[in-house]
Coordinates of C-alpha atoms in Angstrom, one line a residue:
X1 CA -0.1 -0.1 0.0
X2 CA 1.6 3.3 -1.1
X3 CA 2.0 6.2 1.3
X4 CA -0.1 9.3 0.2
X5 CA 1.1 12.8 1.3
X6 CA -1.7 15.0 2.5
X7 CA -2.0 18.5 3.8
X8 CA -4.5 20.1 6.1
X9 CA -7.2 21.8 4.5
X10 CA -8.1 25.0 6.3
X11 CA -11.8 26.1 6.2
X12 CA -11.5 29.8 5.4
X13 CA -15.1 30.4 6.5
X14 CA -14.0 29.6 10.0
X15 CA -11.2 32.2 10.1
X16 CA -11.8 35.7 11.2
X17 CA -9.2 38.0 9.7
X18 CA -10.8 41.2 11.2
X19 CA -10.4 39.7 14.8
X20 CA -8.8 42.4 16.9
X21 CA -8.1 41.3 20.3
X22 CA -9.6 39.9 23.5
X23 CA -11.0 42.5 25.9
X24 CA -10.4 41.9 29.6
X25 CA -13.6 41.3 31.5
X26 CA -13.7 41.7 35.3
X27 CA -16.9 39.7 35.6
X28 CA -16.2 37.2 38.4
X29 CA -16.3 33.5 37.7
X30 CA -18.2 31.4 40.3
X31 CA -15.6 29.0 41.7
X32 CA -16.7 26.0 43.9
X33 CA -14.1 24.0 46.0
X34 CA -14.3 20.3 46.9
X35 CA -11.6 19.2 49.5
X36 CA -10.4 15.7 48.9
X37 CA -10.3 13.0 51.8
X38 CA -7.1 11.7 50.3
X39 CA -4.4 13.3 48.1
X40 CA -4.4 12.7 44.4
X41 CA -2.0 9.7 43.6
X42 CA 0.7 12.0 42.1
X43 CA 4.0 10.3 40.9
X44 CA 6.9 12.8 40.6
X45 CA 9.7 12.0 38.1
X46 CA 12.8 10.2 39.4
X47 CA 16.5 11.1 38.7
X48 CA 16.6 8.4 36.1
X49 CA 13.7 10.0 34.3
X50 CA 15.6 12.9 33.1
X51 CA 14.7 13.3 29.4
X52 CA 12.3 15.7 27.7
X53 CA 10.1 12.8 26.7
X54 CA 9.6 11.8 30.3
X55 CA 8.6 15.3 31.1
X56 CA 6.1 15.3 28.3
X57 CA 4.7 12.0 29.0
X58 CA 4.6 11.8 32.7
X59 CA 5.6 15.2 34.2
X60 CA 2.7 16.9 32.3
X61 CA 0.2 14.2 32.7
X62 CA -3.4 15.1 33.1
X63 CA -4.5 13.4 36.3
X64 CA -8.2 14.3 35.9
X65 CA -10.4 12.3 33.3
X66 CA -13.8 13.3 31.9
X67 CA -16.3 11.0 30.8
X68 CA -17.2 11.9 27.0
X69 CA -20.5 9.9 27.5
X70 CA -21.5 12.1 30.6
X71 CA -19.6 15.3 30.3
X72 CA -20.2 16.7 33.8
X73 CA -18.7 13.7 35.4
X74 CA -14.9 13.5 36.2
X75 CA -12.8 10.9 37.6
X76 CA -9.3 10.6 39.2
X77 CA -7.2 8.1 41.3
X78 CA -6.1 9.0 44.9
X79 CA -3.2 7.7 46.8
X80 CA -5.2 5.0 48.4
X81 CA -5.7 3.3 44.9
X82 CA -9.4 4.4 44.6
X83 CA -10.8 5.5 41.5
X84 CA -13.2 8.5 42.5
X85 CA -15.9 10.1 40.8
X86 CA -17.5 13.6 41.0
X87 CA -20.7 14.1 39.1
X88 CA -22.1 17.7 39.1
X89 CA -25.8 18.3 38.9
X90 CA -26.0 21.4 41.2
X91 CA -22.9 23.6 41.7
X92 CA -24.0 25.0 45.1
X93 CA -24.6 21.5 46.3
X94 CA -21.3 19.5 45.5
X95 CA -21.0 16.3 47.3
X96 CA -17.8 14.3 48.0
X97 CA -16.2 12.2 45.3
X98 CA -17.6 8.6 45.2
X99 CA -15.4 5.5 45.0
X100 CA -16.3 3.5 42.0
X101 CA -13.3 1.0 42.0
X102 CA -10.5 0.1 44.4
X103 CA -7.2 -1.5 43.0
X104 CA -6.5 -4.6 44.9
X105 CA -2.7 -4.4 44.2
X106 CA -0.4 -1.8 45.7
X107 CA 1.5 -0.1 42.9
X108 CA 3.7 1.8 45.3
X109 CA 5.9 -1.3 45.6
X110 CA 7.1 -0.9 42.1
X111 CA 10.2 1.3 42.0
X112 CA 9.7 2.3 38.4
X113 CA 5.9 3.1 38.7
X114 CA 4.2 5.7 36.6
X115 CA 0.9 7.6 37.4
X116 CA -2.2 5.6 37.3
X117 CA -4.2 6.4 33.9
X118 CA -7.8 5.9 32.9
X119 CA -9.5 5.8 29.6
X120 CA -13.3 5.4 28.9
X121 CA -13.7 2.6 26.3
X122 CA -17.3 2.8 25.8
X123 CA -20.4 4.0 27.6
X124 CA -20.2 0.8 29.6
X125 CA -16.5 0.0 29.8
X126 CA -13.4 1.6 31.1
X127 CA -9.6 0.7 30.9
X128 CA -7.3 1.3 33.8
X129 CA -3.5 1.1 34.4
X130 CA -2.3 1.0 38.0
X131 CA 1.1 2.5 36.9
X132 CA 3.1 -0.5 37.9
X133 CA 2.5 -2.6 34.7
X134 CA -1.1 -4.0 35.4
X135 CA -4.1 -3.5 33.0
X136 CA -7.8 -3.5 34.1
X137 CA -10.8 -3.8 31.9
X138 CA -13.6 -2.7 33.9
X139 CA -17.5 -3.1 33.1
X140 CA -19.0 0.0 34.5
X141 CA -22.5 -0.5 33.4
X142 CA -24.3 2.8 32.1
X143 CA -22.5 5.5 34.0
X144 CA -25.1 8.1 33.0
X145 CA -28.0 6.2 34.7
X146 CA -26.0 5.3 38.0
X147 CA -22.6 7.0 38.5
X148 CA -22.2 5.5 42.0
X149 CA -22.4 1.8 41.0
X150 CA -19.2 0.0 41.5
X151 CA -17.1 -1.2 38.5
X152 CA -16.4 -4.9 37.9
X153 CA -13.1 -6.1 36.8
X154 CA -13.3 -8.7 33.8
X155 CA -9.7 -8.5 32.8
X156 CA -6.7 -7.9 35.0
X157 CA -3.2 -8.8 33.7
X158 CA 0.4 -7.9 34.0
X159 CA 1.5 -6.4 30.7
X160 CA 5.2 -6.0 31.4
X161 CA 6.8 -2.7 32.1
X162 CA 4.9 0.2 33.6
X163 CA 2.9 2.1 31.0
X164 CA 0.1 4.8 30.8
X165 CA -3.0 4.4 28.7
X166 CA -3.3 6.9 25.7
X167 CA -6.6 5.8 24.1
X168 CA -9.0 2.7 24.1
X169 CA -12.0 1.7 22.1
X170 CA -14.7 -1.0 22.2
X171 CA -16.4 -2.8 19.4
X172 CA -18.4 -6.0 18.5
X173 CA -17.9 -7.9 15.3
X174 CA -19.6 -11.2 14.5
X175 CA -20.8 -11.6 18.0
X176 CA -17.3 -11.1 19.5
X177 CA -16.7 -8.1 21.8
X178 CA -13.2 -6.7 21.6
X179 CA -11.5 -3.8 23.2
X180 CA -8.5 -2.0 21.7
X181 CA -6.0 -0.3 24.1
X182 CA -3.1 1.8 23.2
X183 CA -0.2 2.0 25.8
X184 CA 2.7 4.2 26.0
X185 CA 6.2 3.3 27.5
X186 CA 9.6 5.1 27.5
X187 CA 12.3 2.4 27.7
X188 CA 16.0 2.1 27.9
X189 CA 17.4 1.7 24.3
X190 CA 19.6 -1.3 24.2
X191 CA 21.1 -0.3 21.0
X192 CA 22.3 3.2 21.9
X193 CA 25.7 4.0 22.8
X194 CA 26.2 6.0 26.1
X195 CA 28.7 8.2 24.1
X196 CA 26.5 8.6 21.2
X197 CA 24.2 11.6 20.7
X198 CA 20.8 11.0 22.1
X199 CA 19.0 10.4 25.5
X200 CA 19.5 6.6 25.5
X201 CA 15.8 6.2 25.7
X202 CA 13.2 5.2 22.9
X203 CA 9.5 5.4 23.0
X204 CA 7.2 2.5 22.4
X205 CA 3.4 2.3 21.6
X206 CA 1.8 -1.1 22.2
X207 CA -1.6 -1.7 20.6
X208 CA -3.3 -4.5 22.5
X209 CA -6.6 -6.3 21.5
X210 CA -8.6 -8.0 24.2
X211 CA -11.5 -10.2 23.1
X212 CA -14.1 -12.4 24.8
X213 CA -13.8 -15.4 22.6
X214 CA -13.6 -18.9 23.9
X215 CA -11.9 -22.1 23.1
X216 CA -14.0 -25.1 22.1
X217 CA -15.9 -26.3 25.2
X218 CA -14.7 -23.4 27.4
X219 CA -16.5 -20.5 28.8
X220 CA -16.0 -17.2 27.3
X221 CA -13.3 -15.1 28.9
X222 CA -11.5 -11.9 28.0
X223 CA -8.0 -12.7 26.9
X224 CA -5.2 -10.8 25.1
X225 CA -5.5 -11.8 21.3
X226 CA -3.0 -9.6 19.7
X227 CA -0.1 -7.4 20.7
X228 CA 1.4 -5.0 18.1
X229 CA 4.4 -2.8 19.0
X230 CA 5.4 0.5 17.4
X231 CA 8.8 2.1 18.2
X232 CA 10.0 5.8 17.8
X233 CA 12.4 8.4 19.2
X234 CA 9.9 10.9 20.6
X235 CA 6.7 10.9 22.6
X236 CA 3.7 11.5 20.4
X237 CA 1.8 14.6 20.6
X238 CA -1.3 12.7 19.5
X239 CA -2.0 8.9 19.2
X240 CA -5.5 7.5 18.9
X241 CA -7.2 4.3 17.6
X242 CA -9.7 4.5 14.8
X243 CA -13.3 3.0 15.5
X244 CA -13.5 -0.7 15.0
X245 CA -9.8 -0.8 15.2
X246 CA -9.2 -0.2 11.5
X247 CA -6.2 2.1 11.9
X248 CA -4.0 4.2 14.3
X249 CA -3.1 7.9 13.9
X250 CA 0.1 9.3 15.3
X251 CA 1.5 12.9 15.5
X252 CA 5.1 13.0 16.5
X253 CA 8.3 14.9 15.8
X254 CA 10.1 11.4 14.9
X255 CA 8.6 8.7 12.9
X256 CA 7.1 5.6 14.4
X257 CA 7.3 2.0 12.8
X258 CA 5.7 -1.2 13.6
X259 CA 8.5 -3.6 14.8
X260 CA 6.8 -6.7 16.4
X261 CA 3.5 -8.5 16.4
X262 CA 2.8 -11.0 19.3
X263 CA 6.6 -10.8 20.0
X264 CA 7.7 -11.6 16.5
X265 CA 10.1 -9.3 14.7
X266 CA 8.6 -7.9 11.6
X267 CA 10.5 -7.5 8.4
X268 CA 11.1 -3.8 8.1
X269 CA 10.7 -2.0 4.7
X270 CA 13.9 -0.4 3.4
X271 CA 12.7 3.1 4.2
X272 CA 12.8 2.4 7.8
X273 CA 15.7 0.0 8.1
X274 CA 18.8 1.2 6.3
X275 CA 21.6 -0.2 8.5
X276 CA 21.8 -4.0 8.5
X277 CA 24.2 -5.6 11.1
X278 CA 24.9 -9.3 11.0
X279 CA 24.1 -11.4 13.9
X280 CA 24.2 -15.2 14.6
X281 CA 20.4 -15.4 14.2
X282 CA 20.4 -13.5 11.0
X283 CA 20.1 -9.8 10.5
X284 CA 19.0 -6.8 12.7
X285 CA 17.3 -3.9 11.3
X286 CA 17.8 -0.5 12.9
X287 CA 15.6 2.6 12.2
X288 CA 17.7 5.6 10.9
X289 CA 16.3 9.0 10.0
X290 CA 16.7 10.8 7.6
X291 CA 16.9 8.5 4.8
X292 CA 18.5 10.8 2.2
X293 CA 20.2 14.3 2.0
X294 CA 20.2 16.6 -0.9
X295 CA 22.1 19.8 -2.2
X296 CA 21.6 22.1 -5.1
X297 CA 23.3 24.6 -7.3
X298 CA 21.7 26.7 -10.1
X299 CA 22.4 24.0 -12.5
X300 CA 21.9 20.6 -10.7
X301 CA 20.7 18.6 -7.7
X302 CA 22.7 16.2 -5.9
X303 CA 20.9 13.5 -3.7
X304 CA 22.7 11.1 -1.4
X305 CA 20.6 8.1 -0.5
X306 CA 21.4 5.7 2.4
X307 CA 21.6 2.1 1.2
X308 CA 22.1 -1.2 2.9
X309 CA 25.9 -1.9 3.4
X310 CA 27.4 -4.0 0.6
X311 CA 24.9 -2.8 -2.0
X312 CA 25.7 -3.6 -5.6
X313 CA 24.3 -2.1 -8.8
X314 CA 22.3 -5.2 -9.4
X315 CA 20.4 -4.5 -6.2
X316 CA 19.4 -0.9 -7.1
X317 CA 16.1 0.0 -8.5
X318 CA 16.2 3.4 -10.3
X319 CA 13.6 5.1 -12.4
X320 CA 13.7 8.8 -13.5
X321 CA 11.5 10.7 -15.9
X322 CA 11.3 14.4 -16.7
X323 CA 9.0 15.0 -13.4
X324 CA 9.2 11.9 -11.4
X325 CA 12.0 9.9 -9.6
X326 CA 12.1 6.4 -7.8
X327 CA 14.9 5.0 -6.1
X328 CA 15.0 1.7 -4.1
X329 CA 16.4 -1.7 -3.4
X330 CA 15.1 -4.9 -4.8
X331 CA 12.5 -6.5 -2.5
X332 CA 11.9 -3.4 -0.5
X333 CA 9.6 -0.4 -0.7
X334 CA 11.1 2.7 -2.5
X335 CA 13.3 4.9 -0.4
X336 CA 12.8 7.9 -2.5
X337 CA 9.7 8.2 -4.6
X338 CA 7.6 11.0 -5.9
X339 CA 7.0 14.1 -8.2
X340 CA 10.1 16.4 -8.4
X341 CA 9.5 20.1 -7.6
X342 CA 10.6 21.0 -11.2
X343 CA 11.5 19.2 -14.4
X344 CA 14.9 17.7 -14.9
X345 CA 16.8 16.3 -17.9
X346 CA 16.9 12.5 -17.5
X347 CA 19.5 12.0 -20.4
X348 CA 22.0 14.4 -18.4
X349 CA 21.3 12.8 -15.0
X350 CA 23.1 9.9 -13.5
X351 CA 23.7 7.8 -10.3
X352 CA 26.7 6.2 -8.7
X353 CA 27.2 3.7 -5.6
X354 CA 29.7 5.5 -3.2
X355 CA 31.5 3.4 -0.4
X356 CA 29.1 0.5 -1.1
X357 CA 26.5 2.0 1.4
X358 CA 25.1 5.0 -0.4
X359 CA 23.7 6.1 -3.8
X360 CA 24.6 9.5 -5.2
X361 CA 22.1 10.8 -7.7
X362 CA 22.8 13.8 -9.9
X363 CA 19.8 15.5 -11.5
X364 CA 20.1 18.1 -14.2
X365 CA 17.8 21.0 -14.0
X366 CA 16.1 21.8 -17.2
X367 CA 15.8 25.3 -16.2
X368 CA 19.0 26.8 -14.5
X369 CA 18.8 29.5 -11.9
X370 CA 15.6 29.0 -9.8
X371 CA 16.6 27.3 -6.4
X372 CA 14.0 24.5 -5.3
X373 CA 12.5 25.0 -1.8
X374 CA 11.9 21.2 -1.8
X375 CA 13.0 18.1 -3.5
X376 CA 9.6 16.4 -4.0
X377 CA 6.3 18.2 -4.3
X378 CA 4.7 18.1 -1.0
X379 CA 7.8 16.7 0.9
X380 CA 7.8 13.1 2.2
X381 CA 9.5 13.7 5.6
X382 CA 12.4 11.5 4.8
X383 CA 15.0 13.7 3.6
X384 CA 17.2 16.6 4.7
X385 CA 18.5 19.7 2.8
X386 CA 22.2 20.5 3.2
X387 CA 23.5 23.9 2.1
X388 CA 26.9 24.0 0.5
X389 CA 29.6 26.1 2.0
X390 CA 29.4 28.8 -0.7
X391 CA 25.6 29.0 0.0
X392 CA 26.0 29.3 3.6
X393 CA 28.6 32.1 3.2
X394 CA 26.4 34.1 0.9
X395 CA 23.4 33.8 3.2
X396 CA 25.5 34.8 6.2
X397 CA 26.7 38.0 4.4
X398 CA 23.3 38.9 3.3
X399 CA 21.9 38.6 6.9
X400 CA 24.8 39.9 8.9
X401 CA 22.8 43.2 9.6
X402 CA 20.2 41.1 11.3
X403 CA 22.6 39.4 13.8
X404 CA 25.0 42.0 14.5
X405 CA 25.3 43.3 18.1
X406 CA 25.1 46.9 16.9
X407 CA 21.6 48.5 16.7
X408 CA 22.3 49.4 13.1
X409 CA 25.4 48.0 11.7
X410 CA 25.2 49.6 8.4
X411 CA 22.8 52.7 8.5
X412 CA 23.8 53.6 4.9
X413 CA 21.8 50.6 3.7
X414 CA 18.0 50.9 3.5
X415 CA 17.3 47.8 5.6
X416 CA 15.8 48.4 9.1
X417 CA 17.7 46.9 11.9
X418 CA 16.3 44.0 13.9
X419 CA 16.6 44.2 17.7
X420 CA 16.2 40.6 19.1
X421 CA 15.2 42.1 22.5
X422 CA 12.0 43.5 20.8
X423 CA 10.9 39.9 19.9
X424 CA 8.6 37.9 22.2
X425 CA 8.8 34.3 22.9
X426 CA 5.3 33.8 21.4
X427 CA 6.8 35.1 18.2
X428 CA 8.8 31.9 17.8
X429 CA 7.9 28.5 16.3
X430 CA 9.0 25.0 17.3
X431 CA 12.5 24.1 15.8
X432 CA 11.5 20.5 15.1
X433 CA 8.8 19.8 12.5
X434 CA 6.1 17.0 13.2
X435 CA 4.4 14.5 11.1
X436 CA 0.9 13.2 11.3
X437 CA 0.7 9.6 10.2
X438 CA -2.1 7.3 9.7
X439 CA -1.3 3.4 10.0
X440 CA -3.7 0.8 8.4
X441 CA -4.6 -1.7 11.0
X442 CA -4.3 -4.8 8.9
X443 CA -1.0 -4.1 7.0
X444 CA 0.4 -1.9 9.9
X445 CA 1.9 0.3 7.3
X446 CA 1.4 4.0 6.8
X447 CA -1.2 5.1 4.4
X448 CA -1.4 8.9 4.8
X449 CA 1.2 11.3 6.0
X450 CA 0.9 15.0 6.8
X451 CA 3.8 17.2 7.3
X452 CA 2.7 19.5 10.0
X453 CA 5.8 21.7 9.7
X454 CA 6.1 24.4 12.3
X455 CA 2.2 24.2 13.1
X456 CA 2.7 23.8 17.0
X457 CA 0.6 21.1 18.7
X458 CA -1.5 22.6 21.5
X459 CA -3.9 20.1 23.0
X460 CA -6.0 17.0 22.5
X461 CA -9.7 17.0 23.4
X462 CA -12.6 14.3 23.3
X463 CA -15.6 16.2 21.7
X464 CA -17.9 13.2 20.5
X465 CA -17.6 9.8 22.0
X466 CA -18.4 8.1 18.7
X467 CA -15.5 9.9 17.0
X468 CA -11.7 9.8 17.5
X469 CA -10.2 12.7 19.8
X470 CA -9.7 16.0 18.2
X471 CA -6.4 17.8 18.3
X472 CA -5.6 21.6 18.2
X473 CA -2.7 23.2 16.2
X474 CA -1.3 26.6 15.9
X475 CA -1.8 28.3 12.6
X476 CA -0.1 31.5 12.3
X477 CA -1.6 33.4 15.5
X478 CA -4.7 31.3 15.6
X479 CA -5.5 27.9 17.2
X480 CA -7.3 25.5 14.7
X481 CA -9.2 22.4 15.9
X482 CA -9.1 19.3 13.7
X483 CA -11.3 16.3 13.7
X484 CA -10.0 13.0 12.2
X485 CA -12.5 11.5 9.7
X486 CA -11.0 8.1 9.0
X487 CA -14.1 7.2 6.9
X488 CA -13.3 10.1 4.5
X489 CA -10.1 9.3 2.8
X490 CA -10.2 12.5 0.7
X491 CA -10.8 14.8 3.7
X492 CA -9.3 12.6 6.5
X493 CA -8.8 15.6 8.9
X494 CA -11.4 18.3 9.0
X495 CA -11.0 21.8 10.2
X496 CA -14.1 22.1 12.8
X497 CA -13.3 25.3 14.9
X498 CA -10.9 28.3 15.2
X499 CA -9.9 30.1 18.4
X500 CA -8.8 33.5 17.3
X501 CA -5.2 34.5 18.2
X502 CA -5.1 31.8 20.8
X503 CA -2.0 30.3 19.2
X504 CA -0.1 33.7 20.0
X505 CA -1.7 34.2 23.3
X506 CA -0.9 30.7 24.7
X507 CA 2.8 31.1 23.7
X508 CA 3.1 34.2 25.8
X509 CA 2.0 32.2 29.1
X510 CA 5.4 30.8 30.2
X511 CA 3.9 28.9 33.1
X512 CA 1.1 27.3 31.0
X513 CA 0.6 23.5 31.7
X514 CA -2.7 22.7 30.3
X515 CA -5.1 23.8 27.5
X516 CA -8.4 22.6 26.5
X517 CA -11.9 23.5 25.1
X518 CA -15.5 22.4 25.6
X519 CA -17.5 20.4 22.9
X520 CA -19.4 23.5 21.8
X521 CA -16.2 25.5 21.2
X522 CA -17.7 28.5 23.2
X523 CA -14.3 29.1 25.0
X524 CA -10.8 28.1 25.4
X525 CA -9.0 27.6 28.7
X526 CA -5.3 27.8 29.7
X527 CA -4.1 26.5 33.0
X528 CA -0.8 27.5 34.6
X529 CA 1.1 25.3 37.0
X530 CA -0.2 27.3 39.9
X531 CA -3.3 29.1 40.7
X532 CA -4.2 30.9 37.6
X533 CA -6.8 30.0 34.9
X534 CA -7.3 32.0 31.7
X535 CA -10.5 31.9 29.9
X536 CA -10.8 33.2 26.2
X537 CA -14.4 33.3 25.1
X538 CA -15.6 33.2 21.4
X539 CA -16.8 36.6 20.1
X540 CA -20.3 37.3 21.2
X541 CA -22.8 40.3 20.5
X542 CA -22.6 43.2 22.8
X543 CA -25.7 44.7 24.5
X544 CA -24.4 48.4 24.1
X545 CA -23.3 50.5 21.1
X546 CA -19.5 50.3 20.8
X547 CA -17.3 52.1 18.2
X548 CA -13.7 51.5 17.1
X549 CA -11.9 54.7 17.7
X550 CA -9.1 53.9 15.2
X551 CA -11.5 53.0 12.4
X552 CA -14.5 54.8 13.3
X553 CA -16.9 51.8 12.8
X554 CA -19.4 50.3 15.1
X555 CA -18.3 47.0 17.1
X556 CA -21.0 44.3 17.0
X557 CA -19.1 41.5 18.7
X558 CA -16.5 41.4 21.5
X559 CA -14.3 38.5 22.5
X560 CA -13.7 38.4 26.3
X561 CA -10.9 37.4 28.4
X562 CA -11.3 36.4 32.0
X563 CA -8.8 35.4 34.7
X564 CA -9.5 33.2 37.8
X565 CA -7.3 32.7 40.7
X566 CA -7.6 29.4 42.7
X567 CA -7.4 29.3 46.5
X568 CA -4.5 26.9 46.5
X569 CA -0.7 26.7 46.7
X570 CA -0.5 23.2 45.3
X571 CA 0.4 22.4 41.6
X572 CA -2.4 21.8 39.2
X573 CA -2.6 18.1 38.3
X574 CA -5.7 18.0 36.1
X575 CA -7.6 20.4 33.8
X576 CA -11.0 19.5 31.9
X577 CA -13.6 21.4 30.3
X578 CA -17.4 21.0 29.6
X579 CA -19.8 23.4 28.0
X580 CA -20.8 24.7 31.3
X581 CA -17.8 24.1 33.7
X582 CA -14.2 24.0 33.9
X583 CA -12.6 21.2 36.4
X584 CA -9.2 21.9 37.9
X585 CA -7.5 19.3 40.0
X586 CA -4.8 19.9 42.6
X587 CA -3.4 17.2 45.2
X588 CA -6.0 18.1 47.8
X589 CA -8.7 20.0 46.0
X590 CA -11.0 19.7 42.9
X591 CA -12.3 23.1 41.9
X592 CA -15.4 23.7 39.7
X593 CA -15.5 26.9 37.7
X594 CA -18.9 27.9 36.4
X595 CA -18.1 29.2 33.0
X596 CA -21.4 29.3 31.1
X597 CA -25.1 29.1 32.4

């Protein structure tokens, strides 16, 4: 199955180019406080968990879980191993959280334990990790009808090293009930060298299928039927399973690839397994990125493609036309394939094997002069552009006036100086680009890839329990919400909402820890590590007549910003939004903010 490169299509009708700013509103936000009987089961990072991936995955973990099927019902795990539920019906009469499940094992005995994690699999099922390596699948009955009913564990099994649950779904096919659970681990990388560049850790995603089928003559029982393992080098920003378990979507800075199924090593395609090392049992394939490097002059393009060591010309598959190129190895998927950015002359182009481990391709441009911004149209995320020394020196000379310590290094030139002190942190973009990849559930190969470029990931939110979680990305100064549509291959990611200027605003909050929005998109919320919560409401009609003094026109709508301060000195551990309320969890308190009536 060929990989298709896609781009996210922005719905221009959801953008507001005339948006001016948020107006600070001093209207108080009602805040209700529930004191907890026992502290939240917070797990702090250890000295061995020193990488940025550990901080992203576990240090910034959201300990508060909201029920997508019953939005004003939130759950958390306390230090006694209890899963507690608070369901709000009347803000002024909040009760104490109710215990719905108690983990029989003591996870604190595990030295490498992580935070307990919870995922709502369906309206009647939930999946729970104790943080020490045990997975529970719990029958909750209809939580909307009886939120205080105790949950029944129908599956409990040790799954290996500690993990957190990223997502889970439930489905029934041919009378067989199955649950798909996606687990996240950060593990020591045995192949890494302590002196080599890198953290020494790798990230794994494990896709587990549990079904209630039965062997002949035996009673039906929930058992693990399939275990699929992916590996990568960065914690995913977003990872979710498609309905019916038909696929998996992952957004991350580094690529992921399926490596094992039920413990058996998969044969890796050449695009992901470029370095082959001989071993007694055969060959070991190691993931290396990028696959190729390219340079250019005004006349030609030079591409250096990584190849398996010991490659010969008989192993090379090379196809070149005026507009397309394909480079690969016999028996593997192409390493470089796609439409070139501009036409080339096939007759004047050539390739050669260098050092028996790389293929150097020279492409002659048909039109000399224009420099290519990319090698392949749309990009494939596998290559890296390298500037020549001459190009680097020329660029440095042209931009010297921007980087000098003088306010204006050459006042005779008509170029304005740039003072770095005038730039704000929120004007910056992430240095690393990310890719959004869709994997097929059967072939386990990527089918769709989107290069997110510098579109900063902001947050993930469950809007509709019948659909995959949505994700929010920064586009210019705005924040755009995207809904995956796996049943629409031509428009697999739909732009469904826009939060004006939120991309710029959130970047200016240095102490921001959480961000979220409700299902009706009426506001966006940012939570700092301590105390403060920021509410950014969508523009709404004003009751009085207002005029813009600068433009002399009447203002019909105003977007409001509100700030709330919590009466707690404890770190914020959880942050969830509904259409009417915002829930904020600290170690000893659960705050309920009444946002909308």
